[in-house]
mmCIF file of C-alpha atoms in Angstrom:
data_model
loop_
_atom_site.group_PDB
_atom_site.id
_atom_site.type_symbol
_atom_site.label_atom_id
_atom_site.label_comp_id
_atom_site.label_asym_id
_atom_site.label_seq_id
_atom_site.Cartn_x
_atom_site.Cartn_y
_atom_site.Cartn_z
ATOM 1 C CA UNK A 1 101.101 70.159 67.628
ATOM 2 C CA UNK A 2 101.625 71.337 71.163
ATOM 3 C CA UNK A 3 101.289 75.092 71.037
ATOM 4 C CA UNK A 4 103.793 77.291 72.913
ATOM 5 C CA UNK A 5 101.374 78.284 75.647
ATOM 6 C CA UNK A 6 99.259 75.165 75.917
ATOM 7 C CA UNK A 7 98.658 74.396 79.566
ATOM 8 C CA UNK A 8 99.697 70.823 80.207
ATOM 9 C CA UNK A 9 97.330 69.672 82.908
ATOM 10 C CA UNK A 10 96.371 66.405 84.435
ATOM 11 C CA UNK A 11 92.802 65.196 83.841
ATOM 12 C CA UNK A 12 90.266 67.398 85.555
ATOM 13 C CA UNK A 13 92.792 70.175 86.231
ATOM 14 C CA UNK A 14 90.912 72.419 83.839
ATOM 15 C CA UNK A 15 87.978 72.632 86.233
ATOM 16 C CA UNK A 16 90.150 74.009 89.011
ATOM 17 C CA UNK A 17 92.012 76.489 86.802
ATOM 18 C CA UNK A 18 89.106 77.534 84.635
ATOM 19 C CA UNK A 19 89.503 81.245 85.203
ATOM 20 C CA UNK A 20 93.214 81.521 84.396
ATOM 21 C CA UNK A 21 94.364 83.377 81.312
ATOM 22 C CA UNK A 22 96.079 80.282 79.919
ATOM 23 C CA UNK A 23 92.968 78.164 80.382
ATOM 24 C CA UNK A 24 90.908 80.790 78.547
ATOM 25 C CA UNK A 25 93.446 80.909 75.723
ATOM 26 C CA UNK A 26 93.545 77.116 75.430
ATOM 27 C CA UNK A 27 89.767 76.961 75.330
ATOM 28 C CA UNK A 28 89.485 79.651 72.672
ATOM 29 C CA UNK A 29 92.158 77.972 70.554
ATOM 30 C CA UNK A 30 90.369 74.637 70.790
ATOM 31 C CA UNK A 31 86.924 76.054 70.066
ATOM 32 C CA UNK A 32 88.244 77.945 67.033
ATOM 33 C CA UNK A 33 89.988 74.850 65.707
ATOM 34 C CA UNK A 34 86.932 72.614 66.149
ATOM 35 C CA UNK A 35 84.742 75.202 64.394
ATOM 36 C CA UNK A 36 87.160 75.436 61.448
ATOM 37 C CA UNK A 37 87.350 71.655 61.103
ATOM 38 C CA UNK A 38 83.562 71.347 61.168
ATOM 39 C CA UNK A 39 83.120 74.111 58.577
ATOM 40 C CA UNK A 40 85.678 72.593 56.201
ATOM 41 C CA UNK A 41 84.336 69.059 56.551
ATOM 42 C CA UNK A 42 80.768 70.209 55.956
ATOM 43 C CA UNK A 43 81.944 72.049 52.834
ATOM 44 C CA UNK A 44 83.583 68.882 51.542
ATOM 45 C CA UNK A 45 80.825 66.477 52.522
ATOM 46 C CA UNK A 46 77.712 68.428 51.493
ATOM 47 C CA UNK A 47 78.628 71.697 49.808
ATOM 48 C CA UNK A 48 78.473 75.310 50.961
ATOM 49 C CA UNK A 49 78.542 75.217 54.765
ATOM 50 C CA UNK A 50 77.241 78.799 54.915
ATOM 51 C CA UNK A 51 73.868 77.609 53.646
ATOM 52 C CA UNK A 52 73.388 75.608 56.846
ATOM 53 C CA UNK A 53 75.393 77.219 59.654
ATOM 54 C CA UNK A 54 73.640 80.118 61.449
ATOM 55 C CA UNK A 55 74.639 83.612 60.387
ATOM 56 C CA UNK A 56 74.393 85.792 57.313
ATOM 57 C CA UNK A 57 74.745 84.585 53.739
ATOM 58 C CA UNK A 58 78.469 85.264 53.497
ATOM 59 C CA UNK A 59 79.440 85.327 57.160
ATOM 60 C CA UNK A 60 78.382 82.615 59.592
ATOM 61 C CA UNK A 61 79.294 81.679 63.135
ATOM 62 C CA UNK A 62 82.219 79.506 62.105
ATOM 63 C CA UNK A 63 83.789 82.351 60.106
ATOM 64 C CA UNK A 64 84.678 83.858 63.483
ATOM 65 C CA UNK A 65 86.948 80.851 64.040
ATOM 66 C CA UNK A 66 89.622 82.025 61.604
ATOM 67 C CA UNK A 67 89.830 85.440 63.272
ATOM 68 C CA UNK A 68 89.902 83.883 66.742
ATOM 69 C CA UNK A 69 92.625 81.397 65.811
ATOM 70 C CA UNK A 70 94.929 84.106 64.487
ATOM 71 C CA UNK A 71 94.272 86.302 67.526
ATOM 72 C CA UNK A 72 95.126 83.341 69.760
ATOM 73 C CA UNK A 73 98.307 82.765 67.759
ATOM 74 C CA UNK A 74 99.334 86.357 68.433
ATOM 75 C CA UNK A 75 98.578 86.082 72.143
ATOM 76 C CA UNK A 76 100.513 82.812 72.302
ATOM 77 C CA UNK A 77 103.464 84.455 70.576
ATOM 78 C CA UNK A 78 103.549 87.285 73.117
ATOM 79 C CA UNK A 79 103.344 84.900 76.082
ATOM 80 C CA UNK A 80 105.967 82.618 74.560
ATOM 81 C CA UNK A 81 108.430 85.450 73.929
ATOM 82 C CA UNK A 82 107.917 86.844 77.433
ATOM 83 C CA UNK A 83 108.399 83.421 79.020
ATOM 84 C CA UNK A 84 111.622 82.732 77.126
ATOM 85 C CA UNK A 85 113.043 86.165 77.911
ATOM 86 C CA UNK A 86 112.320 85.715 81.615
ATOM 87 C CA UNK A 87 114.244 82.448 81.501
ATOM 88 C CA UNK A 88 117.286 84.265 80.194
ATOM 89 C CA UNK A 89 117.007 83.618 76.457
ATOM 90 C CA UNK A 90 118.416 86.326 74.225
ATOM 91 C CA UNK A 91 116.291 88.145 71.659
ATOM 92 C CA UNK A 92 118.148 86.296 68.930
ATOM 93 C CA UNK A 93 117.460 82.905 70.503
ATOM 94 C CA UNK A 94 113.768 83.731 70.844
ATOM 95 C CA UNK A 95 113.647 84.874 67.211
ATOM 96 C CA UNK A 96 115.253 81.627 66.020
ATOM 97 C CA UNK A 97 112.803 79.545 68.039
ATOM 98 C CA UNK A 98 109.800 81.488 66.728
ATOM 99 C CA UNK A 99 111.106 81.118 63.183
ATOM 100 C CA UNK A 100 111.479 77.376 63.676
ATOM 101 C CA UNK A 101 108.108 76.863 65.355
ATOM 102 C CA UNK A 102 106.072 78.997 62.988
ATOM 103 C CA UNK A 103 108.207 79.505 59.897
ATOM 104 C CA UNK A 104 108.203 75.767 59.198
ATOM 105 C CA UNK A 105 104.420 75.904 58.867
ATOM 106 C CA UNK A 106 104.929 77.559 55.475
ATOM 107 C CA UNK A 107 106.715 74.636 53.741
ATOM 108 C CA UNK A 108 104.405 72.187 55.531
ATOM 109 C CA UNK A 109 101.385 73.991 54.105
ATOM 110 C CA UNK A 110 102.903 74.171 50.633
ATOM 111 C CA UNK A 111 103.618 70.435 50.701
ATOM 112 C CA UNK A 112 100.015 69.746 51.721
ATOM 113 C CA UNK A 113 98.749 71.830 48.808
ATOM 114 C CA UNK A 114 101.023 69.976 46.427
ATOM 115 C CA UNK A 115 100.340 66.461 47.738
ATOM 116 C CA UNK A 116 96.632 66.657 48.598
ATOM 117 C CA UNK A 117 95.135 69.631 46.774
ATOM 118 C CA UNK A 118 97.394 69.084 43.737
ATOM 119 C CA UNK A 119 98.102 72.802 43.445
ATOM 120 C CA UNK A 120 101.546 74.358 43.257
ATOM 121 C CA UNK A 121 102.283 77.393 45.378
ATOM 122 C CA UNK A 122 98.914 77.385 47.110
ATOM 123 C CA UNK A 123 98.366 79.557 50.151
ATOM 124 C CA UNK A 124 96.176 78.408 53.021
ATOM 125 C CA UNK A 125 95.768 78.728 56.748
ATOM 126 C CA UNK A 126 99.067 77.067 57.735
ATOM 127 C CA UNK A 127 101.132 79.261 55.449
ATOM 128 C CA UNK A 128 99.236 82.336 56.627
ATOM 129 C CA UNK A 129 99.837 81.510 60.296
ATOM 130 C CA UNK A 130 103.524 80.930 59.636
ATOM 131 C CA UNK A 131 104.101 84.191 57.789
ATOM 132 C CA UNK A 132 101.944 86.409 60.005
ATOM 133 C CA UNK A 133 103.311 85.148 63.322
ATOM 134 C CA UNK A 134 106.925 85.501 62.176
ATOM 135 C CA UNK A 135 106.142 89.009 60.903
ATOM 136 C CA UNK A 136 104.405 89.859 64.181
ATOM 137 C CA UNK A 137 107.426 88.619 66.126
ATOM 138 C CA UNK A 138 109.619 91.003 64.148
ATOM 139 C CA UNK A 139 107.300 93.902 64.940
ATOM 140 C CA UNK A 140 107.074 92.862 68.586
ATOM 141 C CA UNK A 141 110.837 93.248 68.881
ATOM 142 C CA UNK A 142 110.814 96.896 67.796
ATOM 143 C CA UNK A 143 107.348 98.321 68.492
ATOM 144 C CA UNK A 144 106.721 99.678 72.014
ATOM 145 C CA UNK A 145 103.912 97.955 73.884
ATOM 146 C CA UNK A 146 101.929 101.155 74.306
ATOM 147 C CA UNK A 147 101.510 101.629 70.543
ATOM 148 C CA UNK A 148 100.760 97.997 69.662
ATOM 149 C CA UNK A 149 96.960 98.570 69.568
ATOM 150 C CA UNK A 150 97.407 101.475 67.153
ATOM 151 C CA UNK A 151 99.708 99.409 64.932
ATOM 152 C CA UNK A 152 97.211 96.527 64.917
ATOM 153 C CA UNK A 153 94.381 98.892 63.971
ATOM 154 C CA UNK A 154 96.475 100.434 61.216
ATOM 155 C CA UNK A 155 97.315 97.038 59.739
ATOM 156 C CA UNK A 156 93.621 96.057 59.825
ATOM 157 C CA UNK A 157 92.824 99.199 57.824
ATOM 158 C CA UNK A 158 95.692 98.631 55.396
ATOM 159 C CA UNK A 159 94.857 94.968 54.756
ATOM 160 C CA UNK A 160 91.418 95.428 53.150
ATOM 161 C CA UNK A 161 92.734 98.352 51.094
ATOM 162 C CA UNK A 162 95.461 96.107 49.708
ATOM 163 C CA UNK A 163 92.887 93.376 49.058
ATOM 164 C CA UNK A 164 90.890 95.726 46.861
ATOM 165 C CA UNK A 165 94.005 96.854 45.015
ATOM 166 C CA UNK A 166 95.056 93.235 44.518
ATOM 167 C CA UNK A 167 91.663 92.359 43.011
ATOM 168 C CA UNK A 168 92.627 94.372 39.927
ATOM 169 C CA UNK A 169 96.041 92.727 39.620
ATOM 170 C CA UNK A 170 97.248 89.321 38.475
ATOM 171 C CA UNK A 171 100.065 87.138 39.735
ATOM 172 C CA UNK A 172 100.620 84.946 42.772
ATOM 173 C CA UNK A 173 101.284 87.774 45.234
ATOM 174 C CA UNK A 174 98.073 89.604 44.343
ATOM 175 C CA UNK A 175 95.896 86.501 44.084
ATOM 176 C CA UNK A 176 97.127 84.531 47.098
ATOM 177 C CA UNK A 177 99.182 86.736 49.413
ATOM 178 C CA UNK A 178 97.417 90.108 49.387
ATOM 179 C CA UNK A 179 94.041 88.672 48.371
ATOM 180 C CA UNK A 180 92.662 85.156 48.341
ATOM 181 C CA UNK A 181 91.276 83.124 51.224
ATOM 182 C CA UNK A 182 93.766 84.353 53.831
ATOM 183 C CA UNK A 183 94.995 87.826 52.819
ATOM 184 C CA UNK A 184 98.203 88.020 54.777
ATOM 185 C CA UNK A 185 98.151 91.696 55.777
ATOM 186 C CA UNK A 186 94.620 91.524 57.172
ATOM 187 C CA UNK A 187 95.422 88.371 59.118
ATOM 188 C CA UNK A 188 98.640 89.923 60.381
ATOM 189 C CA UNK A 189 96.346 92.530 61.903
ATOM 190 C CA UNK A 190 94.454 89.816 63.780
ATOM 191 C CA UNK A 191 97.716 88.348 65.068
ATOM 192 C CA UNK A 192 98.763 91.803 66.273
ATOM 193 C CA UNK A 193 95.412 92.200 68.042
ATOM 194 C CA UNK A 194 96.260 89.038 69.977
ATOM 195 C CA UNK A 195 99.755 90.319 70.742
ATOM 196 C CA UNK A 196 98.384 93.641 71.970
ATOM 197 C CA UNK A 197 95.678 91.961 74.059
ATOM 198 C CA UNK A 198 98.290 89.794 75.749
ATOM 199 C CA UNK A 199 100.768 92.607 76.374
ATOM 200 C CA UNK A 200 98.052 94.869 77.806
ATOM 201 C CA UNK A 201 96.723 92.206 80.161
ATOM 202 C CA UNK A 202 93.338 91.596 78.527
ATOM 203 C CA UNK A 203 93.679 87.810 78.663
ATOM 204 C CA UNK A 204 93.099 87.935 82.399
ATOM 205 C CA UNK A 205 90.827 90.989 82.436
ATOM 206 C CA UNK A 206 87.259 89.730 82.324
ATOM 207 C CA UNK A 207 85.645 93.149 82.517
ATOM 208 C CA UNK A 208 87.898 94.547 79.815
ATOM 209 C CA UNK A 209 87.079 91.696 77.443
ATOM 210 C CA UNK A 210 83.363 91.926 78.222
ATOM 211 C CA UNK A 211 83.430 95.661 77.537
ATOM 212 C CA UNK A 212 85.247 95.098 74.237
ATOM 213 C CA UNK A 213 82.691 92.445 73.278
ATOM 214 C CA UNK A 214 79.775 94.775 74.027
ATOM 215 C CA UNK A 215 81.288 97.723 72.145
ATOM 216 C CA UNK A 216 82.181 95.686 69.060
ATOM 217 C CA UNK A 217 78.832 93.877 69.071
ATOM 218 C CA UNK A 218 77.154 97.288 69.099
ATOM 219 C CA UNK A 219 79.313 98.214 66.117
ATOM 220 C CA UNK A 220 78.146 95.102 64.264
ATOM 221 C CA UNK A 221 74.539 95.988 65.073
ATOM 222 C CA UNK A 222 75.062 99.472 63.627
ATOM 223 C CA UNK A 223 76.506 97.953 60.453
ATOM 224 C CA UNK A 224 73.516 95.671 60.033
ATOM 225 C CA UNK A 225 71.000 98.445 60.761
ATOM 226 C CA UNK A 226 72.710 100.640 58.171
ATOM 227 C CA UNK A 227 72.244 97.910 55.578
ATOM 228 C CA UNK A 228 75.747 96.401 55.600
ATOM 229 C CA UNK A 229 75.645 92.652 56.192
ATOM 230 C CA UNK A 230 78.711 90.893 57.612
ATOM 231 C CA UNK A 231 80.731 89.423 54.748
ATOM 232 C CA UNK A 232 84.036 87.551 54.877
ATOM 233 C CA UNK A 233 85.289 88.795 51.505
ATOM 234 C CA UNK A 234 86.714 91.329 51.051
ATOM 235 C CA UNK A 235 88.070 91.740 54.547
ATOM 236 C CA UNK A 236 86.834 95.240 55.280
ATOM 237 C CA UNK A 237 84.775 96.384 58.276
ATOM 238 C CA UNK A 238 82.018 93.921 57.358
ATOM 239 C CA UNK A 239 84.466 91.113 58.161
ATOM 240 C CA UNK A 240 86.928 92.614 60.633
ATOM 241 C CA UNK A 241 84.357 93.985 63.080
ATOM 242 C CA UNK A 242 82.113 90.873 63.279
ATOM 243 C CA UNK A 243 85.186 88.663 63.447
ATOM 244 C CA UNK A 244 86.690 90.562 66.359
ATOM 245 C CA UNK A 245 83.307 90.908 68.093
ATOM 246 C CA UNK A 246 82.765 87.159 67.896
ATOM 247 C CA UNK A 247 86.295 86.544 69.140
ATOM 248 C CA UNK A 248 85.763 88.857 72.120
ATOM 249 C CA UNK A 249 82.449 87.179 72.961
ATOM 250 C CA UNK A 250 84.055 83.744 72.771
ATOM 251 C CA UNK A 251 87.024 84.835 74.902
ATOM 252 C CA UNK A 252 84.651 86.304 77.486
ATOM 253 C CA UNK A 253 82.910 82.935 77.712
ATOM 254 C CA UNK A 254 86.245 81.106 77.917
ATOM 255 C CA UNK A 255 87.393 83.326 80.797
ATOM 256 C CA UNK A 256 84.501 82.191 82.972
ATOM 257 C CA UNK A 257 84.846 79.351 85.449
ATOM 258 C CA UNK A 258 83.115 76.503 83.659
ATOM 259 C CA UNK A 259 80.863 74.228 85.745
ATOM 260 C CA UNK A 260 81.812 70.646 86.513
ATOM 261 C CA UNK A 261 79.239 69.362 84.049
ATOM 262 C CA UNK A 262 81.395 70.816 81.235
ATOM 263 C CA UNK A 263 84.602 69.202 82.500
ATOM 264 C CA UNK A 264 84.802 66.623 79.703
ATOM 265 C CA UNK A 265 83.957 69.169 77.030
ATOM 266 C CA UNK A 266 86.568 71.517 78.488
ATOM 267 C CA UNK A 267 89.208 68.827 78.255
ATOM 268 C CA UNK A 268 88.020 67.911 74.748
ATOM 269 C CA UNK A 269 88.459 71.411 73.309
ATOM 270 C CA UNK A 270 91.749 72.069 75.093
ATOM 271 C CA UNK A 271 93.211 68.761 73.928
ATOM 272 C CA UNK A 272 92.139 69.613 70.381
ATOM 273 C CA UNK A 273 93.782 73.031 70.525
ATOM 274 C CA UNK A 274 97.029 71.515 71.787
ATOM 275 C CA UNK A 275 97.179 69.283 68.689
ATOM 276 C CA UNK A 276 96.201 71.826 66.079
ATOM 277 C CA UNK A 277 98.766 70.925 63.424
ATOM 278 C CA UNK A 278 98.065 67.204 63.592
ATOM 279 C CA UNK A 279 94.324 67.810 63.339
ATOM 280 C CA UNK A 280 94.773 70.153 60.387
ATOM 281 C CA UNK A 281 96.823 67.534 58.570
ATOM 282 C CA UNK A 282 94.338 64.808 59.511
ATOM 283 C CA UNK A 283 91.351 66.644 58.118
ATOM 284 C CA UNK A 284 93.273 67.460 54.931
ATOM 285 C CA UNK A 285 93.893 63.735 54.526
ATOM 286 C CA UNK A 286 90.132 63.250 54.720
ATOM 287 C CA UNK A 287 89.788 65.799 51.916
ATOM 288 C CA UNK A 288 92.211 63.760 49.817
ATOM 289 C CA UNK A 289 90.261 60.572 50.527
ATOM 290 C CA UNK A 290 86.938 62.162 49.576
ATOM 291 C CA UNK A 291 88.464 63.595 46.404
ATOM 292 C CA UNK A 292 90.061 60.328 45.293
ATOM 293 C CA UNK A 293 86.922 58.309 46.028
ATOM 294 C CA UNK A 294 84.642 60.744 44.225
ATOM 295 C CA UNK A 295 82.628 61.419 47.394
ATOM 296 C CA UNK A 296 83.012 65.201 47.498
ATOM 297 C CA UNK A 297 79.711 66.980 48.230
ATOM 298 C CA UNK A 298 77.674 63.812 47.800
ATOM 299 C CA UNK A 299 75.747 63.854 51.100
ATOM 300 C CA UNK A 300 72.503 65.746 51.625
ATOM 301 C CA UNK A 301 73.002 68.716 53.928
ATOM 302 C CA UNK A 302 70.531 67.411 56.504
ATOM 303 C CA UNK A 303 72.792 64.384 56.983
ATOM 304 C CA UNK A 304 75.978 66.258 56.206
ATOM 305 C CA UNK A 305 75.798 68.351 59.375
ATOM 306 C CA UNK A 306 75.601 65.248 61.564
ATOM 307 C CA UNK A 307 78.335 63.488 59.593
ATOM 308 C CA UNK A 308 80.682 66.495 59.685
ATOM 309 C CA UNK A 309 80.096 66.849 63.432
ATOM 310 C CA UNK A 310 80.763 63.145 63.967
ATOM 311 C CA UNK A 311 83.980 63.175 61.918
ATOM 312 C CA UNK A 312 85.194 66.332 63.682
ATOM 313 C CA UNK A 313 84.496 64.785 67.079
ATOM 314 C CA UNK A 314 86.174 61.535 66.089
ATOM 315 C CA UNK A 315 89.306 63.307 64.870
ATOM 316 C CA UNK A 316 89.587 65.332 68.071
ATOM 317 C CA UNK A 317 89.043 62.288 70.295
ATOM 318 C CA UNK A 318 91.582 60.245 68.342
ATOM 319 C CA UNK A 319 94.305 62.915 68.261
ATOM 320 C CA UNK A 320 95.516 62.535 71.887
ATOM 321 C CA UNK A 321 96.056 58.807 71.308
ATOM 322 C CA UNK A 322 98.213 59.132 68.182
ATOM 323 C CA UNK A 323 101.843 58.340 69.120
ATOM 324 C CA UNK A 324 104.250 61.249 68.750
ATOM 325 C CA UNK A 325 107.843 61.077 67.647
ATOM 326 C CA UNK A 326 110.344 61.893 70.426
ATOM 327 C CA UNK A 327 111.683 64.805 68.379
ATOM 328 C CA UNK A 328 110.056 67.427 66.168
ATOM 329 C CA UNK A 329 111.802 69.749 63.682
ATOM 330 C CA UNK A 330 109.504 72.528 64.924
ATOM 331 C CA UNK A 331 109.726 72.130 68.692
ATOM 332 C CA UNK A 332 112.776 69.931 69.258
ATOM 333 C CA UNK A 333 112.839 67.116 71.807
ATOM 334 C CA UNK A 334 109.488 66.272 73.356
ATOM 335 C CA UNK A 335 109.311 65.484 77.047
#
């Protein structure tokens, strides 16, 4: 999948444009995607990835990836909408294009759950991205830019509260939409953080991002000192604050001008981020293969880390060489 704001560059162009806001966004998207793929593959190959990856028992480094990816999706949405409006597109035309690009992720995700995970009406990362970005686009059309940060903060407070309420309820909405792996209201908050960051110019503001990273990291330190360990579930402050702190730290690193020695790695992560949907589908196919062959969680963790890293790297290196159809139902004709 070529994301709306992916910077299409010739080889080695990344080194010369390393400090641009689009380069930073592409890098963060790619790093988040690679981290998610590695975490999932390690889970499937060896078992609980959180037993191996650095971090706390229920929140490790790669758990930041989900937060970062949704924040990037929000920033991409804001840049995409602004770009289309500047080119003369009406609000309605932009809304239709956003609905097509992101709304179609919902049926794609549901089909993957049905075909590979053998579960009806599942709810995973693709469905969550589709719903939250479309919802954020609706809010973006009516909420003034100056109050976007307050709205994002309010949604991030509301989300965990709804998660706790949903824990006492039954039914698909409570178990998958308001709760579950990707509680939609909480993740809508992360998308809105990305929208607000883009609209307020943080993508190109190194000092602003560095300050945010320092402040939120201090908040995480206070949580830990007070006896509250970072924890992904439920998505309260123990998840939201470390997730956003890690995202800010990663964005600060991505905003820097990377040295020439990292040129190939830079291109690797940006190419991966530009093909996010294809890589998601590819790694789900690997899940199906492992499940059918009876190989799930059969590899010792000491070898599983290396194998998961190798498979992740192989998928990302292969993705740019997979032929694409000339037309996509999500993005239309490819050039």
